[in-house]
Short mmCIF file of C-alpha atoms and ligand atoms in Angstrom, two decimals:
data_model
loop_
_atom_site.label_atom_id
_atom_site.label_comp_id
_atom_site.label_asym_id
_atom_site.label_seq_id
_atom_site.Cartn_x
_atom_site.Cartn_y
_atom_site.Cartn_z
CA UNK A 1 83.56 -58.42 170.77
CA UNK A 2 85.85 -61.07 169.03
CA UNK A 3 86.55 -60.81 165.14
CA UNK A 4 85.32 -64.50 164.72
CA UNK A 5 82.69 -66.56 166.30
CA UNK A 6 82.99 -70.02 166.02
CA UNK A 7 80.50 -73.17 166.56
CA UNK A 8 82.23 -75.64 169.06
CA UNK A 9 80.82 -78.74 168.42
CA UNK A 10 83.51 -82.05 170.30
CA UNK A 11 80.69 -84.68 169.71
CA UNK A 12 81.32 -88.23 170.59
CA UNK A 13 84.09 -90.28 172.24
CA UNK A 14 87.26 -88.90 171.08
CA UNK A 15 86.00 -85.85 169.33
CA UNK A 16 86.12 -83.88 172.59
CA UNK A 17 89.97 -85.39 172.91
CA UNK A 18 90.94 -83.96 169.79
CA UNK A 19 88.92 -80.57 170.23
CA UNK A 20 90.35 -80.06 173.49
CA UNK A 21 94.31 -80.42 171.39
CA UNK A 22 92.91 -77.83 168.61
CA UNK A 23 91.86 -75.65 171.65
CA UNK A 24 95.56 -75.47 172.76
CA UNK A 25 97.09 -74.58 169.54
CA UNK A 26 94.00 -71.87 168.28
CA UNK A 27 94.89 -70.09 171.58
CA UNK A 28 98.51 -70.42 171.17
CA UNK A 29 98.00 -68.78 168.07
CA UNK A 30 95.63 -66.39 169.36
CA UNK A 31 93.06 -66.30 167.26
CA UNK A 32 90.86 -63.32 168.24
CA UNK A 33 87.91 -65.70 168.23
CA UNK A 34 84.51 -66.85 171.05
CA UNK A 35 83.87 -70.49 170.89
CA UNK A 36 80.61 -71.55 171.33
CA UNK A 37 79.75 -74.83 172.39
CA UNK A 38 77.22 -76.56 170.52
CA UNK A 39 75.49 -80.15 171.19
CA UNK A 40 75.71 -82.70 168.35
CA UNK A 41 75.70 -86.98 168.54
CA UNK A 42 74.93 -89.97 169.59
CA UNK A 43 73.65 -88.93 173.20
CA UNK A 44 71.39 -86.36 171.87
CA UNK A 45 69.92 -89.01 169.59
CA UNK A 46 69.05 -91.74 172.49
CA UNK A 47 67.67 -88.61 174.59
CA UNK A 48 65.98 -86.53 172.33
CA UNK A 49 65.20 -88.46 169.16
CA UNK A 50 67.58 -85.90 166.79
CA UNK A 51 71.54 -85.80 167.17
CA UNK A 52 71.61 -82.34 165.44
CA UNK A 53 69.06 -80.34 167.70
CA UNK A 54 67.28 -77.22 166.41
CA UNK A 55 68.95 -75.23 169.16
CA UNK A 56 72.29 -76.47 167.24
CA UNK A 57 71.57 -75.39 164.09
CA UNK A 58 71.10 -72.08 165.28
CA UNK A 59 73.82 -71.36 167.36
CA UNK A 60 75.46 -71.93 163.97
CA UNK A 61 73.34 -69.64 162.28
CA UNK A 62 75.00 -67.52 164.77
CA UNK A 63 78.58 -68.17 164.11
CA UNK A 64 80.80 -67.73 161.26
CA UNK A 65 81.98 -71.09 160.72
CA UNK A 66 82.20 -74.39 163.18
CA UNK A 67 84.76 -77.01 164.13
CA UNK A 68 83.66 -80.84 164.99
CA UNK A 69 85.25 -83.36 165.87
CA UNK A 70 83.40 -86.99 165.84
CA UNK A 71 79.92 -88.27 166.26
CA UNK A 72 79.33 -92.28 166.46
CA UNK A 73 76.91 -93.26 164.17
CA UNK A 74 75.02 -96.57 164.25
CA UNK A 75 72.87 -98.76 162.28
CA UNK A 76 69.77 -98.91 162.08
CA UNK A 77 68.64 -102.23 164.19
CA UNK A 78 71.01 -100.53 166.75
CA UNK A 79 69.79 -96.94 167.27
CA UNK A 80 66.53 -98.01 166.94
CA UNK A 81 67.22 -100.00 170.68
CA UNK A 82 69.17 -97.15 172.46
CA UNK A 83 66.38 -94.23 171.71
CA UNK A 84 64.67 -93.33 174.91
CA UNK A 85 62.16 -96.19 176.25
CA UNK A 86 59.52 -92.62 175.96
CA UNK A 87 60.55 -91.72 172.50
CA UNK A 88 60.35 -95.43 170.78
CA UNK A 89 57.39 -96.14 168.16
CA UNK A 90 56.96 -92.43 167.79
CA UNK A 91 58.46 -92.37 164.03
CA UNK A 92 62.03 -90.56 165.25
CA UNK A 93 64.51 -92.31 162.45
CA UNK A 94 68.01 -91.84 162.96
CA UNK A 95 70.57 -89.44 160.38
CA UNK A 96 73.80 -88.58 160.20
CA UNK A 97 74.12 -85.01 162.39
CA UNK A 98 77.38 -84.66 159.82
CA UNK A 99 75.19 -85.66 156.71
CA UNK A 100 72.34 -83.55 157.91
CA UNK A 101 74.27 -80.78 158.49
CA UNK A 102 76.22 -80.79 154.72
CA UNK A 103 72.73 -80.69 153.29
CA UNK A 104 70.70 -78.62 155.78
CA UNK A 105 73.49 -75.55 155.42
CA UNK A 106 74.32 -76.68 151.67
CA UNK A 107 77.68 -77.35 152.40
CA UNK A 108 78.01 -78.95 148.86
CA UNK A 109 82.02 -78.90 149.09
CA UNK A 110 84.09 -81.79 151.14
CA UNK A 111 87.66 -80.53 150.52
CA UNK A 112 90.10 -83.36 151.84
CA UNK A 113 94.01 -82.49 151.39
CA UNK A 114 96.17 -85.31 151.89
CA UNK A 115 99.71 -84.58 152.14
CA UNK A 116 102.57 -87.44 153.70
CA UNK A 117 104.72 -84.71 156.06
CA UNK A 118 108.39 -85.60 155.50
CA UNK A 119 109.30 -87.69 158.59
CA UNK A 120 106.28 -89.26 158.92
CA UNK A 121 106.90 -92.81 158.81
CA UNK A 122 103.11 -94.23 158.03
CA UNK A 123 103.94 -92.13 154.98
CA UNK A 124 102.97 -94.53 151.84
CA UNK A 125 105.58 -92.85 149.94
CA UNK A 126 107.02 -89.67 150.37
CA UNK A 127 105.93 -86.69 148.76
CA UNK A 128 102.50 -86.92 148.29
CA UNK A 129 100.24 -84.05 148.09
CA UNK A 130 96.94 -84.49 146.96
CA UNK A 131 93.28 -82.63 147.39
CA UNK A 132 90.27 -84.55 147.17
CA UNK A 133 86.68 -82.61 146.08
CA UNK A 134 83.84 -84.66 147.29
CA UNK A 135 80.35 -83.61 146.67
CA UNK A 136 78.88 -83.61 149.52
CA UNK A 137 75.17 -82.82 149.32
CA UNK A 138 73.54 -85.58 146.82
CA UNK A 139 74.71 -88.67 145.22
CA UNK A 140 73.66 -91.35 147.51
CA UNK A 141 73.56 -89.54 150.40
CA UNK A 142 70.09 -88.13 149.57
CA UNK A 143 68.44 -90.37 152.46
CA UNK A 144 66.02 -91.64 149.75
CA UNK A 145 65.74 -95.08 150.50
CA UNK A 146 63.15 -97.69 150.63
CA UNK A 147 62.77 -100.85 153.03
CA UNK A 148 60.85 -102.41 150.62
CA UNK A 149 60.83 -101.95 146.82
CA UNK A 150 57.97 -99.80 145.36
CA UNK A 151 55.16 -101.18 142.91
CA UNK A 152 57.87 -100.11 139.97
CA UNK A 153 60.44 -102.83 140.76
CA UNK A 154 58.19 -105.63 141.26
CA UNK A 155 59.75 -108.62 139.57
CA UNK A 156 56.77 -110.00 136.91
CA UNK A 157 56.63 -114.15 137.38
CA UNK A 158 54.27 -115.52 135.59
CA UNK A 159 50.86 -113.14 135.26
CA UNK A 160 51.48 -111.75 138.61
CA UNK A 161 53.45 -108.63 139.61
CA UNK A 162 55.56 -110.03 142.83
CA UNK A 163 57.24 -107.96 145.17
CA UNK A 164 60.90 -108.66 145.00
CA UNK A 165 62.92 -108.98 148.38
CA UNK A 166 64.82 -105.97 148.35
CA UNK A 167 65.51 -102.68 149.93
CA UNK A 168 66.38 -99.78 147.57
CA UNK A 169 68.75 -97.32 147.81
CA UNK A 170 68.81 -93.82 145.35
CA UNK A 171 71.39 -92.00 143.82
CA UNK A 172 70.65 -88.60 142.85
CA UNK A 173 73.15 -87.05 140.72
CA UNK A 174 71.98 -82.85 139.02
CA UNK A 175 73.49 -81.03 136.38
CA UNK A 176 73.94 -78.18 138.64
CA UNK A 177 75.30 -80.17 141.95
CA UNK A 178 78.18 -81.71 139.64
CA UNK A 179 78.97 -78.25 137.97
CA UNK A 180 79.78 -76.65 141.19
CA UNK A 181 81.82 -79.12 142.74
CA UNK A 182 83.98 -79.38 139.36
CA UNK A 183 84.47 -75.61 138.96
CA UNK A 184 85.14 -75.61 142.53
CA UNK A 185 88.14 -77.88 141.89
CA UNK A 186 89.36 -76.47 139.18
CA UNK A 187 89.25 -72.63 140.67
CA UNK A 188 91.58 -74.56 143.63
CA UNK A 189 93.73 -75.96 141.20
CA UNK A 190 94.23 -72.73 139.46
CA UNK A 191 94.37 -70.94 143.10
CA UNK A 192 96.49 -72.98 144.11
CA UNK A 193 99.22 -73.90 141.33
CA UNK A 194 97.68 -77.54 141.22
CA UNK A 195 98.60 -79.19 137.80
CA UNK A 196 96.27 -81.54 137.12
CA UNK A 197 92.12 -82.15 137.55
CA UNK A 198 91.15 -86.18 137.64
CA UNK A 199 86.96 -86.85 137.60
CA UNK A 200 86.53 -90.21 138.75
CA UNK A 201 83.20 -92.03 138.03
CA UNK A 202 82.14 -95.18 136.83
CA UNK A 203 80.44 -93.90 134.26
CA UNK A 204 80.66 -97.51 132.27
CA UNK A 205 77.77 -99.12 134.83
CA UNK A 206 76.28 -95.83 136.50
CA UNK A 207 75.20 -94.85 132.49
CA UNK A 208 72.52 -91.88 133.58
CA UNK A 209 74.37 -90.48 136.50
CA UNK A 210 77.71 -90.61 136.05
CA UNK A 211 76.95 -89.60 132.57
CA UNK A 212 75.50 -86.00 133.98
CA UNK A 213 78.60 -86.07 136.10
CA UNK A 214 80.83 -85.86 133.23
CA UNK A 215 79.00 -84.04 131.10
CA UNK A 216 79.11 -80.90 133.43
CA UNK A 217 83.00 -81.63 134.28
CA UNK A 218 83.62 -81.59 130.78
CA UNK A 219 81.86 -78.84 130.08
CA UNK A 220 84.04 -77.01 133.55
CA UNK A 221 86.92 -78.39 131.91
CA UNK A 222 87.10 -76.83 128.95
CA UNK A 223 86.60 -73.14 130.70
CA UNK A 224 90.21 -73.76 132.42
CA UNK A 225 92.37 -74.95 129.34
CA UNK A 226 95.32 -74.03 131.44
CA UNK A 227 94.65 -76.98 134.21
CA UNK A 228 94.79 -80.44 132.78
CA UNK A 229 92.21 -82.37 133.25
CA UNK A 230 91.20 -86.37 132.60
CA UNK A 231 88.91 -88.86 134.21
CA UNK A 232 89.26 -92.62 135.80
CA UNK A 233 86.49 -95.09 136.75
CA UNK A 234 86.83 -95.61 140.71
CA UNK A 235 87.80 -98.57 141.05
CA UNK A 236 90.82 -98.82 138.56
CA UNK A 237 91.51 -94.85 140.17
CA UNK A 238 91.73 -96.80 143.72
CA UNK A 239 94.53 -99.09 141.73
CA UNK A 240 96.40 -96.35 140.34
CA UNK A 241 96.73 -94.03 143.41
CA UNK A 242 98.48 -96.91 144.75
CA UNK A 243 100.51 -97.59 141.70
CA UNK A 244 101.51 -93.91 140.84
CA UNK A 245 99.98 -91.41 143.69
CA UNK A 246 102.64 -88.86 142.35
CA UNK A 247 100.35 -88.91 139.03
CA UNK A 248 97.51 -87.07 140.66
CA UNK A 249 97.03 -83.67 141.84
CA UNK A 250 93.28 -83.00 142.25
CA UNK A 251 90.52 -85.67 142.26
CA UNK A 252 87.02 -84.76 141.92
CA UNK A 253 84.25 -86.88 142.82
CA UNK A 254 80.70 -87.57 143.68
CA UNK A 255 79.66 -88.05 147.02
CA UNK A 256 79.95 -91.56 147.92
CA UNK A 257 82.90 -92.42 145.91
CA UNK A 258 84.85 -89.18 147.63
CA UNK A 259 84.00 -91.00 150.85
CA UNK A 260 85.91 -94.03 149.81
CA UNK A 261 88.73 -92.49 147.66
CA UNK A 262 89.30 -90.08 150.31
CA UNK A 263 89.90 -92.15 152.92
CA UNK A 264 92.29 -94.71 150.89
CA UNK A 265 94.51 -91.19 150.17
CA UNK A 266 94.31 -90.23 154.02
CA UNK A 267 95.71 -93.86 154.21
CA UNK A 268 98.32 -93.34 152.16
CA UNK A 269 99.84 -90.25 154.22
CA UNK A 270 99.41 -91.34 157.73
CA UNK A 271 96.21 -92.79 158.15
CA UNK A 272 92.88 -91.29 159.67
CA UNK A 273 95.18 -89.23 162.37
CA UNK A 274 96.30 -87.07 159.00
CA UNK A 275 93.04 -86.99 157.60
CA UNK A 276 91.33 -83.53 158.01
CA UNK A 277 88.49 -81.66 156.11
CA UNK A 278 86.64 -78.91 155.58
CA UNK A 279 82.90 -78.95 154.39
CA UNK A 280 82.32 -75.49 152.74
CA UNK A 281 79.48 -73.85 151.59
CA UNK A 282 78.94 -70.00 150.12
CA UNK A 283 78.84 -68.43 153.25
CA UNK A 284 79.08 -71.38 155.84
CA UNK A 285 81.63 -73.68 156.67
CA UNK A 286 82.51 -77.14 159.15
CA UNK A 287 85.89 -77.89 159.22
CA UNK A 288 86.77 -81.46 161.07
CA UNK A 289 89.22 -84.57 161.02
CA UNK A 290 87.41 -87.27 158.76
CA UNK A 291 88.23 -89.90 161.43
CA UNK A 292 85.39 -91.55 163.92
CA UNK A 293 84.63 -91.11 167.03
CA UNK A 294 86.65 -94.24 167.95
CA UNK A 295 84.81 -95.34 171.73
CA UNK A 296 87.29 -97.32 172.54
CA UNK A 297 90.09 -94.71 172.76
CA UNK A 298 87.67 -92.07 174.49
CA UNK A 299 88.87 -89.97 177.34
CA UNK A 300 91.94 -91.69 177.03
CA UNK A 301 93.82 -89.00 175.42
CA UNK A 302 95.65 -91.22 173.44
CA UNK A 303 94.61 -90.22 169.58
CA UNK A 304 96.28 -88.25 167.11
CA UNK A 305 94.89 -84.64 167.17
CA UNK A 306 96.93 -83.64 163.95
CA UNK A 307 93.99 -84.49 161.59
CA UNK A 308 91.76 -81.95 163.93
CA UNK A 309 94.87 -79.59 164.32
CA UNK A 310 95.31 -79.72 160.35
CA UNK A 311 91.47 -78.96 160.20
CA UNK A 312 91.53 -75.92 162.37
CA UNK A 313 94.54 -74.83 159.81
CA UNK A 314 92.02 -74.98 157.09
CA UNK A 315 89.36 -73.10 159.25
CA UNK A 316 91.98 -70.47 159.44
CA UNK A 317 92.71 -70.40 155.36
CA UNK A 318 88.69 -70.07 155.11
CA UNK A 319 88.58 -67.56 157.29
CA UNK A 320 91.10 -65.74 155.53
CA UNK A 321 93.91 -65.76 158.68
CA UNK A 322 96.04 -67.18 156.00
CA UNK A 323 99.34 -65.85 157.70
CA UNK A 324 98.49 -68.16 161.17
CA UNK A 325 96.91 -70.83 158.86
CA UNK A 326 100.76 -70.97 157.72
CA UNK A 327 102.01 -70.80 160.82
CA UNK A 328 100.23 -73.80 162.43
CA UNK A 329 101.35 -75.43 158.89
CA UNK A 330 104.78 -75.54 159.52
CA UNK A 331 104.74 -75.88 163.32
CA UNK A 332 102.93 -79.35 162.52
CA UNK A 333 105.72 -79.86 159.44
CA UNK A 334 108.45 -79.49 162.34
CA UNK A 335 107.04 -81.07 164.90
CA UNK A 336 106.33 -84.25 162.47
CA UNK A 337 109.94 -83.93 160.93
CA UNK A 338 111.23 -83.68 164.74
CA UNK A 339 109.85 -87.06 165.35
CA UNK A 340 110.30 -86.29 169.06
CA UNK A 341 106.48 -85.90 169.80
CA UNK A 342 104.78 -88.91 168.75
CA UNK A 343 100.80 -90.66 169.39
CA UNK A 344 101.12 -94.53 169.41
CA UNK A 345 99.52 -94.84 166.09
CA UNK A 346 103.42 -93.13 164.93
CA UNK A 347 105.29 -95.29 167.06
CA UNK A 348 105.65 -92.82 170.00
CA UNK A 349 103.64 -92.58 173.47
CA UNK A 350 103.09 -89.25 173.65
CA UNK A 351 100.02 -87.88 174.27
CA UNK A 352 97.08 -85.90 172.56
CA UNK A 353 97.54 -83.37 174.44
CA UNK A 354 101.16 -83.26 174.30
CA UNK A 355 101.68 -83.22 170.92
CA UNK A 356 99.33 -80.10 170.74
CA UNK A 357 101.15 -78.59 173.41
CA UNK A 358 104.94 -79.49 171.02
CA UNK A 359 102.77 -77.23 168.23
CA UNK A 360 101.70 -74.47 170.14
CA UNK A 361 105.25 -74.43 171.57
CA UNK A 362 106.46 -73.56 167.93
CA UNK A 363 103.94 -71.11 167.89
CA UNK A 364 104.94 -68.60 170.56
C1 LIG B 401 83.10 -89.00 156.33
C2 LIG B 401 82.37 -90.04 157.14
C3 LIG B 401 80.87 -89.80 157.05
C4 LIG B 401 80.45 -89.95 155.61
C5 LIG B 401 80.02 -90.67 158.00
C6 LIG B 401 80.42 -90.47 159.43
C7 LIG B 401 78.55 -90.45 157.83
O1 LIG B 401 82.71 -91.32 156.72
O2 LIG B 401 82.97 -87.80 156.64
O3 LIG B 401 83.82 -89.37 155.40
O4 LIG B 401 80.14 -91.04 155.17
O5 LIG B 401 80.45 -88.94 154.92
MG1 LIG B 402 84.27 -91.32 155.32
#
């Protein structure tokens, strides 16, 4: 029997492009692992009503961690239409298989590295390494949201209670949910030599919730006297990182803020072809490259696989294989430094497939 077992799951459009590239480099490494394939997106929403099937869930149940690469993900109005003509009017509602799946397994960490490779040249500036720590279970992600407004928000005109024309969206923000993700960041940044701890908020509109946010990352704070540690509302923190990125080490954030910020640092070392990320429970983890499933491109083998390559490296870390977690590392480091193998969104016309296949060669 292998040592590891691991949920496939490609998804949608270009996620099987990418997966197929982290294929080629997990087996040049030879990871003693059995891939399992498991069904996730769009198409399993239009056929069956539920783009995370029960049957998926527990072939991870079964595995020790998974790897994903994209699902598309549609509005409302939208997937609404596509569902199957048999399945419509039958109260099936559309969610995020990615979303689901961070709050169905309690995946309550979103750990996104972003670090500009020397010789990359979408690099922003050069030398930036930072780690974002999105929570990734509540926030306003809870799915609590109303089409209309309830009885509580009516607006009052006159005598009469009117309803007001509005749909409502919650953000749920606990004591415990922002203690875990802080301490989680902070036992990184102490793991991992990491200077500095930034919370960002905007704890000056968001009173109640950002206010529990900080209370519980001061309170983490002060357990790890030897990281420093300050805060930033988002959207001057969105101004800085361009300003000064070398002035921040690791961010912390809830969960719809670490969506944003997150991206705008994957920006700033490459764009969404350098963005990878791991979403890591206590026992479970999904490691994938934050990008979309990008239709467009699909098939065409034309997309950067480094932010799924990077995200298999972290799968590896997790696992604990940190010596081949290294080695991918700096087989990606040389091949970007190289500058020979290069996807079009670098300037080059290389391949997917062939830039995995210029890693795995540095592997053997
Ligand atoms: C991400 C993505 C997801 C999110 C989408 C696909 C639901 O943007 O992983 O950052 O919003 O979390
Ligand atoms: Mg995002």
């Amino acid at each position: 029997m292998a040592k590891y077992r691991i949920a496939w799951m490609p998804g949608d459009g270009i996620g099987v492009d990418v997966m197929d590239a982290a294929r080629i480099v997990l087996d040049a490494i030879a990871l003693d692992a059995e891939y399992i394939p498991a069904d996730i997106g769009w198409k399993f929403w239009c056929r069956e009503g539920n783009p995370l099937p029960q049957r998926t869930l527990d072939v991870m149940k079964g595995t020790d961690c998974a790897l994903f690469g994209a699902i598309t993900s549609k509005g409302k109005d939208v997937a609404d239409k596509e569902l199957a003509p048999e399945l419509r009017g039958k109260g099936y509602s559309y969610r995020s298989p990615i979303v689901a799946m961070r709050q169905l397994l309690d995946l309550y960490i979103c750990l996104r590295p972003c670090k500009a490779y020397a010789g990359n040249p979408l690099n922003y500036r050069d030398g930036i390494d930072l780690v974002v720590f999105r929570e990734n279970t509540e926030g306003m992600y809870i799915g609590v949201e109303f089409e209309r407004v309830p009885e509580q928000f009516y607006a009052v005109k006159g005598m009469e209670k009117v309803p007001r024309d509005a749909a409502l969206s919650l953000r749920a923000i606990t004591p415990g949910g922002s203690e875990r993700i802080v301490r989680a960041a902070f036992e990184y940044a102490r793991q991992h030599g990491r200077k500095k701890v930034t919370a960002v908020h905007k704890g000056n509109v968001l009173r109640q919730t950002d206010g529990v946010f900080m209370a519980a990352a001061r309170k983490v704070a002060a357990e790890y006297p030897d990281v420093a540690f300050d805060d930033a509302n988002v959207d001057a923190m969105c101004m800085w990182l361009l300003k000064n990125p070398m002035n921040y080490d690791v961010i912390v954030t809830t969960n719809l803020f670490g969506d944003i910020v997150s991206d705008l640092c994957a920006q700033m070392v490459g764009g969404m072809g350098f963005g990878c990320s791991g979403n890591i429970g206590t026992s479970y983890a999904v490691f994938e490259p934050t990008h979309g499933s990008a239709p467009k491109y699909a098939g065409l083998y034309k997309v950067n696989p480094m932010a799924t390559i990077l995200a298999a490296r972290m799968m590896l870390e997790w696992l604990g294989e940190k010596e081949k977690a290294a080695q991918i590392e700096g087989a990606v480091a040389a091949v970007i430094a190289e500058g020979k193998v290069r996807t079009y969104d670098l300037g080059g016309d290389n391949t997917t497939l062939e830039v995995a296949e210029a890693i795995a060669a540095r592997l053997q």
